[in-house]
mmCIF file of C-alpha atoms (C1' of nucleotides) in Angstrom:
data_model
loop_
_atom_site.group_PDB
_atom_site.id
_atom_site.type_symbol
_atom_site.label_atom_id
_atom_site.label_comp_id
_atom_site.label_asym_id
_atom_site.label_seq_id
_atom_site.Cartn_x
_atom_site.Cartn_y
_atom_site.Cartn_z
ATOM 1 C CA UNK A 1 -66.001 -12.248 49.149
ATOM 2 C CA UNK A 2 -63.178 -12.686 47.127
ATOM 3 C CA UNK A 3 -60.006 -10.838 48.414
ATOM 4 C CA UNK A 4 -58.415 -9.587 45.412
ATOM 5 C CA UNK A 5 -57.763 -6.159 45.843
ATOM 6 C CA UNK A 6 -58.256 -4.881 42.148
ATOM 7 C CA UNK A 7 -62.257 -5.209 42.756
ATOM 8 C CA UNK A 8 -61.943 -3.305 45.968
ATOM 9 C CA UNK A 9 -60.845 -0.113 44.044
ATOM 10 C CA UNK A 10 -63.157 1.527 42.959
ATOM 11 C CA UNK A 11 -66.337 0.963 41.494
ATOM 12 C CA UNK A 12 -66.073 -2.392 38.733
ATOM 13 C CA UNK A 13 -68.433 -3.430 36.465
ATOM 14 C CA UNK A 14 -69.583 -7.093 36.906
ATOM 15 C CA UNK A 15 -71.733 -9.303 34.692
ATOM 16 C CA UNK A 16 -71.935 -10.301 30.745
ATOM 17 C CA UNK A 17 -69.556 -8.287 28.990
ATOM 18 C CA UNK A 18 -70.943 -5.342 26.176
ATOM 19 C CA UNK A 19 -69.466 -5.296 23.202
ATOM 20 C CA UNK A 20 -67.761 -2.016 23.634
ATOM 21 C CA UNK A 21 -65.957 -3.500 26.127
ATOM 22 C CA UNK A 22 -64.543 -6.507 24.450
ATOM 23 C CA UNK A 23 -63.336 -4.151 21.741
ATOM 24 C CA UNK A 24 -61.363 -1.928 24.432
ATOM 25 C CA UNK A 25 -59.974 -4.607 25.923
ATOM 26 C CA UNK A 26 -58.906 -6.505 22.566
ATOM 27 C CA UNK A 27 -57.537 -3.538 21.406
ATOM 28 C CA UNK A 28 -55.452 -2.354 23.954
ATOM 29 C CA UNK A 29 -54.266 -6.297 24.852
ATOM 30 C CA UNK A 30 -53.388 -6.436 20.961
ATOM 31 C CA UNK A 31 -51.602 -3.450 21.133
ATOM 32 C CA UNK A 32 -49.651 -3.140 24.164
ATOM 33 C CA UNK A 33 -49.863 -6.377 25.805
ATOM 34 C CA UNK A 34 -51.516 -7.327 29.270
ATOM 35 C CA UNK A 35 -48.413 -7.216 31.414
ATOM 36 C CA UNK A 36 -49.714 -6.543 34.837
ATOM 37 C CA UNK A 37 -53.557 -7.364 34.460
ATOM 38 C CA UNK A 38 -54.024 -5.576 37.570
ATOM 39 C CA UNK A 39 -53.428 -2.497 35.392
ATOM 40 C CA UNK A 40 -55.160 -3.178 32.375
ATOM 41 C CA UNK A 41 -59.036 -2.138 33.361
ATOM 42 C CA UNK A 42 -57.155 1.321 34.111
ATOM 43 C CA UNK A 43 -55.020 1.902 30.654
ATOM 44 C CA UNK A 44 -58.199 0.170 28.441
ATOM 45 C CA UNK A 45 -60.699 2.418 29.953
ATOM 46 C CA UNK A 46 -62.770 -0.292 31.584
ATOM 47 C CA UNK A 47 -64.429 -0.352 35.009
ATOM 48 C CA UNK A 48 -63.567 -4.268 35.222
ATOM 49 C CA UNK A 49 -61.533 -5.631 37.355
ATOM 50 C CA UNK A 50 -57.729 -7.270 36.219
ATOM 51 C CA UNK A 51 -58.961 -10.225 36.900
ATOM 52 C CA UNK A 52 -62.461 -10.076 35.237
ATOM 53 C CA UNK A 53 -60.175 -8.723 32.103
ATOM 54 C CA UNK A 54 -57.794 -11.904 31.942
ATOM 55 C CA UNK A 55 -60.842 -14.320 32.589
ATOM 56 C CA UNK A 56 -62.374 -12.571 29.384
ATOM 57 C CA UNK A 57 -59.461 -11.995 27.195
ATOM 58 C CA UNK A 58 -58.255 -15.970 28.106
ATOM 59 C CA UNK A 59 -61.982 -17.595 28.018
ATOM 60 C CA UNK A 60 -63.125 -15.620 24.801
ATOM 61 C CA UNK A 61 -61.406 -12.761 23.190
ATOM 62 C CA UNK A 62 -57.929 -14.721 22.788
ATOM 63 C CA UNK A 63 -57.548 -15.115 18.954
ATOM 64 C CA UNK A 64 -55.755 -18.168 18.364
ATOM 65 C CA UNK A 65 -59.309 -20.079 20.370
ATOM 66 C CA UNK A 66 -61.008 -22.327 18.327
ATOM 67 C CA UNK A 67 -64.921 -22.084 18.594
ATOM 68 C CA UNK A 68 -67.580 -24.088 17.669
ATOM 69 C CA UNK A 69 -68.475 -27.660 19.097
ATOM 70 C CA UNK A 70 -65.918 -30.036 20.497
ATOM 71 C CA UNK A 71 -65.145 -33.213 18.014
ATOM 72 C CA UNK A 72 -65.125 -36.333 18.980
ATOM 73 C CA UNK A 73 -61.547 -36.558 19.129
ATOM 74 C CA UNK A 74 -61.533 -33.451 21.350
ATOM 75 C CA UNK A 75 -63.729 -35.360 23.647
ATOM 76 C CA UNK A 76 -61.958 -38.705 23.560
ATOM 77 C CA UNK A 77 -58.861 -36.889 24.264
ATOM 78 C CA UNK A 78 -60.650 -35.141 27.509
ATOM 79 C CA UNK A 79 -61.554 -38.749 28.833
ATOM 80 C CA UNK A 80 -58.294 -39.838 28.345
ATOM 81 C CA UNK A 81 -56.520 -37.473 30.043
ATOM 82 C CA UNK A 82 -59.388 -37.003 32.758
ATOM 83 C CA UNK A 83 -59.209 -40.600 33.219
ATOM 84 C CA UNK A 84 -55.310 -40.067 34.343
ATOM 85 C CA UNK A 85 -55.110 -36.793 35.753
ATOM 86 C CA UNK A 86 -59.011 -35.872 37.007
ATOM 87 C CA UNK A 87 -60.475 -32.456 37.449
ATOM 88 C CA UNK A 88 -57.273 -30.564 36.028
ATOM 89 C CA UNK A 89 -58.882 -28.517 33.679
ATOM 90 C CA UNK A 90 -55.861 -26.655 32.902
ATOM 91 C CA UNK A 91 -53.820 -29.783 32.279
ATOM 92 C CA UNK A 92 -56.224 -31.235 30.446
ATOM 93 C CA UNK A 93 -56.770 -28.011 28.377
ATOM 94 C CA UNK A 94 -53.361 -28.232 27.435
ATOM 95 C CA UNK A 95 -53.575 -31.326 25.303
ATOM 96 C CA UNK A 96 -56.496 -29.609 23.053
ATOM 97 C CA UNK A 97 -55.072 -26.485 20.868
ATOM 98 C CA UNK A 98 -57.703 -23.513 21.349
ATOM 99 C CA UNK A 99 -59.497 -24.932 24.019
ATOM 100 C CA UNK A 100 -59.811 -23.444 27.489
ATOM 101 C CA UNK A 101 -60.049 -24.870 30.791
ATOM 102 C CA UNK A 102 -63.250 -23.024 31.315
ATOM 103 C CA UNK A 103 -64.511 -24.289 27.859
ATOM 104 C CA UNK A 104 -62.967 -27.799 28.868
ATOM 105 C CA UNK A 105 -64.628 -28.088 32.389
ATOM 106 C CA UNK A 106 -67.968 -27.100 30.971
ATOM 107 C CA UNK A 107 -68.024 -29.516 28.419
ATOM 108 C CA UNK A 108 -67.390 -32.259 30.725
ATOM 109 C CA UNK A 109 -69.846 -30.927 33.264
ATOM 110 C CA UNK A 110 -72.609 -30.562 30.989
ATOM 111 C CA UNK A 111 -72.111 -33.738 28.352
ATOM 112 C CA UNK A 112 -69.498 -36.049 28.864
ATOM 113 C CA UNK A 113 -70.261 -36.416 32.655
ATOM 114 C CA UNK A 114 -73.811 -36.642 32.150
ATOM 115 C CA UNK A 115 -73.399 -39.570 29.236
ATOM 116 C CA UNK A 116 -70.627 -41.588 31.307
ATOM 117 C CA UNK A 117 -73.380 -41.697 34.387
ATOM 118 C CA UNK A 118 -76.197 -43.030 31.719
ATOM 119 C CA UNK A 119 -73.812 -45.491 30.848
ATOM 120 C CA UNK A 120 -72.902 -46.669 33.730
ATOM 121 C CA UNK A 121 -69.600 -45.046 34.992
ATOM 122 C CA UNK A 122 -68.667 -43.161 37.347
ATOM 123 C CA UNK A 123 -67.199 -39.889 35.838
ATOM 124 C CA UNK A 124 -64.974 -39.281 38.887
ATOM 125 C CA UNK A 125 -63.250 -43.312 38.293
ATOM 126 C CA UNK A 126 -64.286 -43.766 35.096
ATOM 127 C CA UNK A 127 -65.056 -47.013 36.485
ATOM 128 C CA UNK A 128 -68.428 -49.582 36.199
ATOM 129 C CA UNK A 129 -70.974 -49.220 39.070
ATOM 130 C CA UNK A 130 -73.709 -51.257 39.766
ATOM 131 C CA UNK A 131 -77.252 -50.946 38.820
ATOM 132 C CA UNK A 132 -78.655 -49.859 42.096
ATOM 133 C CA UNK A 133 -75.752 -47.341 42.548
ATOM 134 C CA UNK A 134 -76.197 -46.292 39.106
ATOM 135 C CA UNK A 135 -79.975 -45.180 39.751
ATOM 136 C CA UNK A 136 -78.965 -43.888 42.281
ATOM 137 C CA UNK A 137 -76.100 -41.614 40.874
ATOM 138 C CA UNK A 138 -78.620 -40.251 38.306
ATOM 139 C CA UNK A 139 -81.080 -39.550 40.804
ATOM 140 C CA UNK A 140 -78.080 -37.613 43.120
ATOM 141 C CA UNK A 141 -76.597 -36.069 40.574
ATOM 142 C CA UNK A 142 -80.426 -34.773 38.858
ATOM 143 C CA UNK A 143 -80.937 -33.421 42.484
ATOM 144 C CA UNK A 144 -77.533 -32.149 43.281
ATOM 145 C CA UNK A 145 -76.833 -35.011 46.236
ATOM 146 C CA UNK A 146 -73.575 -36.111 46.395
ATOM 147 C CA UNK A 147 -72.584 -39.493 45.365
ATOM 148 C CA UNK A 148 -73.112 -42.514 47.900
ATOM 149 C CA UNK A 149 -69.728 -43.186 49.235
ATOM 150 C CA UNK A 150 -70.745 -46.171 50.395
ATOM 151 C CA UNK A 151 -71.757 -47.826 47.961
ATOM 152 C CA UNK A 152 -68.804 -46.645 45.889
ATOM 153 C CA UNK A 153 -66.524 -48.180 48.096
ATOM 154 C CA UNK A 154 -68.481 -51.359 47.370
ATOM 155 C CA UNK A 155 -68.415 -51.146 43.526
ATOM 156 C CA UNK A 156 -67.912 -53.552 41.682
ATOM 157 C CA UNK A 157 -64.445 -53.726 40.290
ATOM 158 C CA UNK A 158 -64.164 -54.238 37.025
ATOM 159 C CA UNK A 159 -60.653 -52.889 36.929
ATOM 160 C CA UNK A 160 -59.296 -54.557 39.555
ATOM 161 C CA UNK A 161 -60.660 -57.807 38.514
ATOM 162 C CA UNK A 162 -59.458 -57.677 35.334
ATOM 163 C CA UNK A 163 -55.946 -56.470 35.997
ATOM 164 C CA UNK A 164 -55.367 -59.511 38.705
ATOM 165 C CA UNK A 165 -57.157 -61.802 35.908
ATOM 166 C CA UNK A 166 -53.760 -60.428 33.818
ATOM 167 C CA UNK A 167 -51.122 -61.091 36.031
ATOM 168 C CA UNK A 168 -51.788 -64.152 36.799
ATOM 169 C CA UNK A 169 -52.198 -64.997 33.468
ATOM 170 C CA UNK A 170 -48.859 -63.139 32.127
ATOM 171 C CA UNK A 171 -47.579 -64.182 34.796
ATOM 172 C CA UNK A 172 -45.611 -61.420 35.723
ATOM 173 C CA UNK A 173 -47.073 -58.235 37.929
ATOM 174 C CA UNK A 174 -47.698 -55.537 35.298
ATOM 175 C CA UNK A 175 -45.823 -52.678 37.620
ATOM 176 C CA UNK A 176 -43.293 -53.873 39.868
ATOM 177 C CA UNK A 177 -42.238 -50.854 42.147
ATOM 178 C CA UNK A 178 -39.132 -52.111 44.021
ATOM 179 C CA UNK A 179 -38.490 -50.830 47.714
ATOM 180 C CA UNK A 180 -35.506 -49.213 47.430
ATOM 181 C CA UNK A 181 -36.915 -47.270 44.314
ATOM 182 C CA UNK A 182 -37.887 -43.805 44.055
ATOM 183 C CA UNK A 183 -41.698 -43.555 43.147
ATOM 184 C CA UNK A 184 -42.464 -43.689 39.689
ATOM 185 C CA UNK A 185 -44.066 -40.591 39.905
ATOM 186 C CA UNK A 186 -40.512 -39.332 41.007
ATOM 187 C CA UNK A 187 -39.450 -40.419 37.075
ATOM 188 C CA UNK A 188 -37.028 -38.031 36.211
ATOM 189 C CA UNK A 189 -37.374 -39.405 32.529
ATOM 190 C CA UNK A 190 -37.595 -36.136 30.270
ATOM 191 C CA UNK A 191 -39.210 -37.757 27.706
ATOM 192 C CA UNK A 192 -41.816 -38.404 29.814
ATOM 193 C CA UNK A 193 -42.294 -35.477 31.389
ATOM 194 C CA UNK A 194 -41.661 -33.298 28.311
ATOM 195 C CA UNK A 195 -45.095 -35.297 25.952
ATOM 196 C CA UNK A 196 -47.443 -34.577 29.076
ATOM 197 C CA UNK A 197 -46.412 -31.045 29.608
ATOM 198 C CA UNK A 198 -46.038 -29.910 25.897
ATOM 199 C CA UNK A 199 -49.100 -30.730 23.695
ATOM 200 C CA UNK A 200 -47.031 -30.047 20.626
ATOM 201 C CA UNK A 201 -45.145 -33.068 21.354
ATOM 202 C CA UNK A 202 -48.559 -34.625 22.935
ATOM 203 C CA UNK A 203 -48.751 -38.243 21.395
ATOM 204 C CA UNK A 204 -52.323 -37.762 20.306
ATOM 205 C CA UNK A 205 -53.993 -41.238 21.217
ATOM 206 C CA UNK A 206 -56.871 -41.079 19.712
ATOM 207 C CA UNK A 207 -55.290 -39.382 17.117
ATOM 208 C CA UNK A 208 -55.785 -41.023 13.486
ATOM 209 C CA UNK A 209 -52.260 -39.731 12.896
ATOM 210 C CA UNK A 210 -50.270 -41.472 15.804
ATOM 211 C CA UNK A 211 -46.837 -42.929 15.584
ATOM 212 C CA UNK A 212 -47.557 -46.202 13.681
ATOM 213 C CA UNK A 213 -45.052 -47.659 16.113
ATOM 214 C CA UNK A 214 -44.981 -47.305 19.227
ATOM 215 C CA UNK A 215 -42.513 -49.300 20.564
ATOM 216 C CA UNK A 216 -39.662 -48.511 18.180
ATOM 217 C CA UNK A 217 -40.733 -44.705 18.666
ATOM 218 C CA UNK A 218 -37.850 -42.403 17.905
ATOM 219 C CA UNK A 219 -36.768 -41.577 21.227
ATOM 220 C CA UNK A 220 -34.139 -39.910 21.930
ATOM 221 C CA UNK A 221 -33.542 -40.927 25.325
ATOM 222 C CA UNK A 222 -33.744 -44.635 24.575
ATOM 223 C CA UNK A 223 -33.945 -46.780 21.884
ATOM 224 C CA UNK A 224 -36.074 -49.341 23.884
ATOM 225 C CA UNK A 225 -39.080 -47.019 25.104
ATOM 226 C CA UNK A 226 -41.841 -48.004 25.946
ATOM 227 C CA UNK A 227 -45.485 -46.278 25.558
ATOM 228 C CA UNK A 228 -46.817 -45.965 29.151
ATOM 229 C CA UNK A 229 -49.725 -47.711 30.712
ATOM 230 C CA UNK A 230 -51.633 -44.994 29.568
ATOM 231 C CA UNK A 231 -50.595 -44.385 26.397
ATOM 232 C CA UNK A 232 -49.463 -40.910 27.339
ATOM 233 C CA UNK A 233 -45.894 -40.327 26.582
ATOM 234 C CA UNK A 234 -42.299 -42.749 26.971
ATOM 235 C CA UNK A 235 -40.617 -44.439 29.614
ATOM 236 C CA UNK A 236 -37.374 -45.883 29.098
ATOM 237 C CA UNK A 237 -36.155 -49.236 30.256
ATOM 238 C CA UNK A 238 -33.259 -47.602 32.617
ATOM 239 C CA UNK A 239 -35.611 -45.887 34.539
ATOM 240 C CA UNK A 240 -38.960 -47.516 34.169
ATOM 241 C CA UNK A 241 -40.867 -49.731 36.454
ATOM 242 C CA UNK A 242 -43.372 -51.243 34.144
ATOM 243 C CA UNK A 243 -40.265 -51.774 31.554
ATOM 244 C CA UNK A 244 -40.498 -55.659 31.485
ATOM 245 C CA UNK A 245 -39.598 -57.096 28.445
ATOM 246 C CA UNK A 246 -42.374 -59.722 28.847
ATOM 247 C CA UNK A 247 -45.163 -57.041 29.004
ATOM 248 C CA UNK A 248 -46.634 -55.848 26.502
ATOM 249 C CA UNK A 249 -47.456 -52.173 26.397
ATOM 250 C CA UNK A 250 -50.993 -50.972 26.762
ATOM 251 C CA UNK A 251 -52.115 -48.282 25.027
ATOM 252 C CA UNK A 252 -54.619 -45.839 25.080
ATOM 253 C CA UNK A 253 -58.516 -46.454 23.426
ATOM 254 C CA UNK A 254 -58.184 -46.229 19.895
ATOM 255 C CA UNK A 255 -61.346 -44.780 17.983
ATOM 256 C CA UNK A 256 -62.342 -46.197 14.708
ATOM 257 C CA UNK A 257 -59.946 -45.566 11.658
ATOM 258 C CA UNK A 258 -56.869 -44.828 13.769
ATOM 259 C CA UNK A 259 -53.326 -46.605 13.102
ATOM 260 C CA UNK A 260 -52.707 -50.079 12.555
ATOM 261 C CA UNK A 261 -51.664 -51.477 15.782
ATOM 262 C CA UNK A 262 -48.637 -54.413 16.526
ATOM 263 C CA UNK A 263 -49.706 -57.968 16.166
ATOM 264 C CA UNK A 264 -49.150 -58.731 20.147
ATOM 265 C CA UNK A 265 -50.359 -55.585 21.384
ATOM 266 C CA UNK A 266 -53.639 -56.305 19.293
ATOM 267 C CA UNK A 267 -53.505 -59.887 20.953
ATOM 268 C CA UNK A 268 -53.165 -58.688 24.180
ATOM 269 C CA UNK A 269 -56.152 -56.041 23.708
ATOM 270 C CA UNK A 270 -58.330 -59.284 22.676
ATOM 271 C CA UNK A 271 -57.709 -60.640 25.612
ATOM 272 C CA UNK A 272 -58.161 -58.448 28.032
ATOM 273 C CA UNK A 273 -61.485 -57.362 26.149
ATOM 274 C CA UNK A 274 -62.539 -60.802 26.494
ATOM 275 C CA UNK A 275 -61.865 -61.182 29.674
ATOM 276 C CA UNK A 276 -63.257 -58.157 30.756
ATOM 277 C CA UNK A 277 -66.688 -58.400 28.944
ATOM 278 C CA UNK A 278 -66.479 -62.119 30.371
ATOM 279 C CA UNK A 279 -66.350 -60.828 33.558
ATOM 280 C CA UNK A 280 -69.185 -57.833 33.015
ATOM 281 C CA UNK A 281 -71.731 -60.604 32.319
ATOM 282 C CA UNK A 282 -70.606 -62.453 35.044
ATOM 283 C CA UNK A 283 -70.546 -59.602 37.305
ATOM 284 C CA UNK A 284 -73.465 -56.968 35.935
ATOM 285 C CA UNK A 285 -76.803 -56.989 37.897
ATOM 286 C CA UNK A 286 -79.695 -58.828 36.007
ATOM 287 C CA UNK A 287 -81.286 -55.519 36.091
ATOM 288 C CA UNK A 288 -78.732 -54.156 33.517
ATOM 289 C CA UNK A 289 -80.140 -53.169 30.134
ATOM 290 C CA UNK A 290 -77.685 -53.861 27.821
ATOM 291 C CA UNK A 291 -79.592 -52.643 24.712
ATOM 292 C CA UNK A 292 -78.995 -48.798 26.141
ATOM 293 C CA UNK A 293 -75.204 -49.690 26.660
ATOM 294 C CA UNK A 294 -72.945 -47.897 24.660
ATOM 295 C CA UNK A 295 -69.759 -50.513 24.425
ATOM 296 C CA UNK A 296 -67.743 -48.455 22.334
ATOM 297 C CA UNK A 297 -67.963 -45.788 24.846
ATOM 298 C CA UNK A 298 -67.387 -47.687 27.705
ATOM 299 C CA UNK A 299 -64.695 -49.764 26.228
ATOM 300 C CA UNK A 300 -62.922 -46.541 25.735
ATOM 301 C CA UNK A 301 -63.137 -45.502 28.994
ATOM 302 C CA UNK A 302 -62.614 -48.957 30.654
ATOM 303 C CA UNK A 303 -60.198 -50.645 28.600
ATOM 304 C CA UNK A 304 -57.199 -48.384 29.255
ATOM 305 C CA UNK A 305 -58.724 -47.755 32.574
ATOM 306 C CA UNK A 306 -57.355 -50.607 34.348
ATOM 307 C CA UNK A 307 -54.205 -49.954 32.790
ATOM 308 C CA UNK A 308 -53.547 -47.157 35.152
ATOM 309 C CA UNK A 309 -55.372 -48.540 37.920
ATOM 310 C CA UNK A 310 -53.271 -50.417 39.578
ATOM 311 C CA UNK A 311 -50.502 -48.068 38.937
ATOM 312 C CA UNK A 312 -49.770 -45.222 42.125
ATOM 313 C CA UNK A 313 -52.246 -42.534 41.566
ATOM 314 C CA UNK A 314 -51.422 -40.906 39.161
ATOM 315 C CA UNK A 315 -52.884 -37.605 40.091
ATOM 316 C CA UNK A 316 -49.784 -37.972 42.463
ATOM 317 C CA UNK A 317 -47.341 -37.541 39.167
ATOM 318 C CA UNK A 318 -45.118 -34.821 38.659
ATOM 319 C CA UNK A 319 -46.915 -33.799 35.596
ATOM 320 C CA UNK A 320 -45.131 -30.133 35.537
ATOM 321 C "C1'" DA B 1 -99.367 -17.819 23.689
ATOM 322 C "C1'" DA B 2 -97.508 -18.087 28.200
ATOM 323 C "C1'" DT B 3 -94.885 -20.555 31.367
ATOM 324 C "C1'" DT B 4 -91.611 -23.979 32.822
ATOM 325 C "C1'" DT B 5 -87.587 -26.708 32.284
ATOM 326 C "C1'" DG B 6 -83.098 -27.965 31.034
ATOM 327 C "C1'" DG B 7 -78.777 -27.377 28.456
ATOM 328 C "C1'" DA B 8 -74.914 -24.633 27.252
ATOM 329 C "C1'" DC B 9 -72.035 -21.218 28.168
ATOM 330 C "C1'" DA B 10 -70.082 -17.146 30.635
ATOM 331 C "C1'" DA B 11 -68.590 -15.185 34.651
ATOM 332 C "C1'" DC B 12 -67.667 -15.010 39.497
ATOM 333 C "C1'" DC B 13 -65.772 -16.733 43.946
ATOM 334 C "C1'" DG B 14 -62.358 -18.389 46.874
ATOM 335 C "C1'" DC B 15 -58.194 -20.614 47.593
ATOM 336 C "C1'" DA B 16 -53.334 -21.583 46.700
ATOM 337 C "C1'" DA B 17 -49.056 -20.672 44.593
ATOM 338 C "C1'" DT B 18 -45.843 -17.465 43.093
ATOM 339 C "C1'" DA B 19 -43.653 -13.018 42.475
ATOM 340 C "C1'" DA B 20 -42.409 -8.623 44.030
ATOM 341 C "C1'" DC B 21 -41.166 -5.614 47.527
ATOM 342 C "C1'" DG C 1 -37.605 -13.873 55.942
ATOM 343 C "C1'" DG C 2 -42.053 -11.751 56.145
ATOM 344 C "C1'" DT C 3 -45.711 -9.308 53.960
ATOM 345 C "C1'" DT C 4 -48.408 -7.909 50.198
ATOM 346 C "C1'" DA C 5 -49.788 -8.104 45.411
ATOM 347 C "C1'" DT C 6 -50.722 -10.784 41.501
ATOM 348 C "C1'" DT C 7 -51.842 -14.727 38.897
ATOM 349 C "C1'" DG C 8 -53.704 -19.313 38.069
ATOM 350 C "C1'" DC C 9 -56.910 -22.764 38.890
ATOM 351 C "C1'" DG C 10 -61.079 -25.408 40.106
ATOM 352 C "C1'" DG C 11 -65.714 -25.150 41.841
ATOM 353 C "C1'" DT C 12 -69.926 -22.868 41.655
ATOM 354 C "C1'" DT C 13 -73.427 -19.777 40.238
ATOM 355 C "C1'" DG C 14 -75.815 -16.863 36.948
ATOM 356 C "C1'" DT C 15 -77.731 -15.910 32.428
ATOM 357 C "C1'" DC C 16 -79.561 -16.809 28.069
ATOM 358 C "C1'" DC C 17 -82.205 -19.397 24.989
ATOM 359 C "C1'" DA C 18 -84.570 -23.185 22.904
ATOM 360 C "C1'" DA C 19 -87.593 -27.003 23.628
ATOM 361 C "C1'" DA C 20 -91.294 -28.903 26.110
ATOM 362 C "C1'" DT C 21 -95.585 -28.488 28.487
#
DNA sequence: AATTTGGACAACCGCAATAAC
DNA sequence: GGTTATTGCGGTTGTCCAAAT
């Protein structure tokens, strides 16, 4: 059992909420505020727990949440930012305006997960497995078996692949973490920090309205930011790792109709598309069926995948 | 028409972090 | 500084309902 002490008090209602009680508790939130949740089941007149309350009031009675279905920048948004940060639903919650972590960890569970697996990916890496693995990842995740580890370990690397395919050919490593150097997750760049945490600020990547440029973005910190592998937020030269002047910046997937991107960014995006769907037809099992493959999908999961593959884990960033 | 199945969503559980005492 | 209370978060389970059989 649970140990918070508010259920132990007492006898507390669990289950669906009525209607009566969404009105008490809306009212009485609206009126006076929750303060200590702990006390609010007492003052509404509800025989819920505090923490049954919040869960409500934050997952459904909360007026500023937006209902309805998720779009489908909503949901390229939640790849993108699972892709970098993984299950933090709260994070990622942040980044969509009247969305909940509840709402956003259901979604994924129940459709995006499901649709990355038929195409291929592994939700957890967002990364290309093989056919055999791929059966059977359906098959695991249909009957509730965890994922072969094994085999995983044995994927084939698209990412990797692709990402030594680039430095070789730029001829230059795309993240160069000297020694003596803090971790870049140890960036103490505001900027950076301050467009992950604050979704008002939140560079919206697959966002039609983006900065048209990105690399003369009106930072305040620097006049020679750069967009980060991800496409999430600034780094400045000073302080950035990945701030050589011969690499070009990735960015983020772009969804149809979005901003006009730079000449060599768009150059370098050819290339590494190329190279990577080269190296999927060199690389996919005969078995594949490429007329159920969804490339725009996958490209938008793959294409900035590598870009942060190679980079420290990022789940090890500072994000807060 | 009755039953089964699967998807979507809501709510609960348990742990960890933080605040208050 | 230690203990207890509270809050936040992620994983899991439960419930409802529509579609399929």
């Amino acid at each position: 059992m649970d140990g918070h002490r508010c259920c132990t008090k007492g006898n507390v209602k669990r289950g669906l909420w009525s209607p009566e009680e969404d009105e008490k508790l809306f009212t009485y939130i609206t009126t006076y505020g929750h303060g200590k949740w702990s006390s609010v089941p007492k003052y509404a007149g509800l025989h819920r727990c505090g923490k049954s309350c919040r869960l409500r009031w934050i997952n459904y009675l909360r007026p500023d949440l937006k209902r309805g279905s998720f779009t489908s920048e909503e949901k390229q948004i939640i790849i993108d930012v699972h892709r970098i940060l993984g299950n933090k639903w709260a994070q990622i919650a942040k980044h969509l305006p009247g969305r909940t972590d509840n709402e956003v960890k259901n979604f994924w569970n129940s459709c995006i997960k499901k649709k990355l697996i038929s195409q291929g990916l592994d939700p957890s890496i967002h990364n290309l497995v093989p056919s055999h693995q791929r059966a059977y990842n359906e098959v695991a995740y249909k009957c509730n078996v965890p994922p072969n580890d094994e085999l995983s370990n044995s994927v084939f690397t698209l990412n990797s692949q692709i990402t030594n395919a680039y430095t070789l050919e730029m001829g230059t490593p795309i993240f160069t973490v000297p020694d003596n150097q803090p971790p870049l997750l140890q960036n103490p760049n505001p900027v950076w920090n301050q467009s992950l945490t604050d979704f008002t600020s939140f560079p919206r990547v697959s966002s039609i309205e983006s900065t048209p440029n990105i690399s003369s973005s009106s930072s305040s910190s620097s006049s020679s930011s750069l967009v980060n592998p991800s496409g999430f937020g600034l780094l400045n030269h000073e302080n950035c790792v990945w701030g050589d002047s011969t690499f070009a910046p990735f960015e983020a997937p772009i969804l149809e109709g979005e901003r006009p991107m730079r000449q060599e960014v768009l150059q370098e995006r050819e290339k590494v598309s190329e190279m990577g769907t080269n190296m999927v037809i060199q690389n996919m099992d005969a078995s594949f069926d490429s007329s159920s493959f969804d490339l725009r999908f996958v490209e938008s999961t793959l294409v900035s995948d590598f870009m942060h593959h190679d980079f420290i884990s990022m789940d090890d960033f500072a994000w807060n």
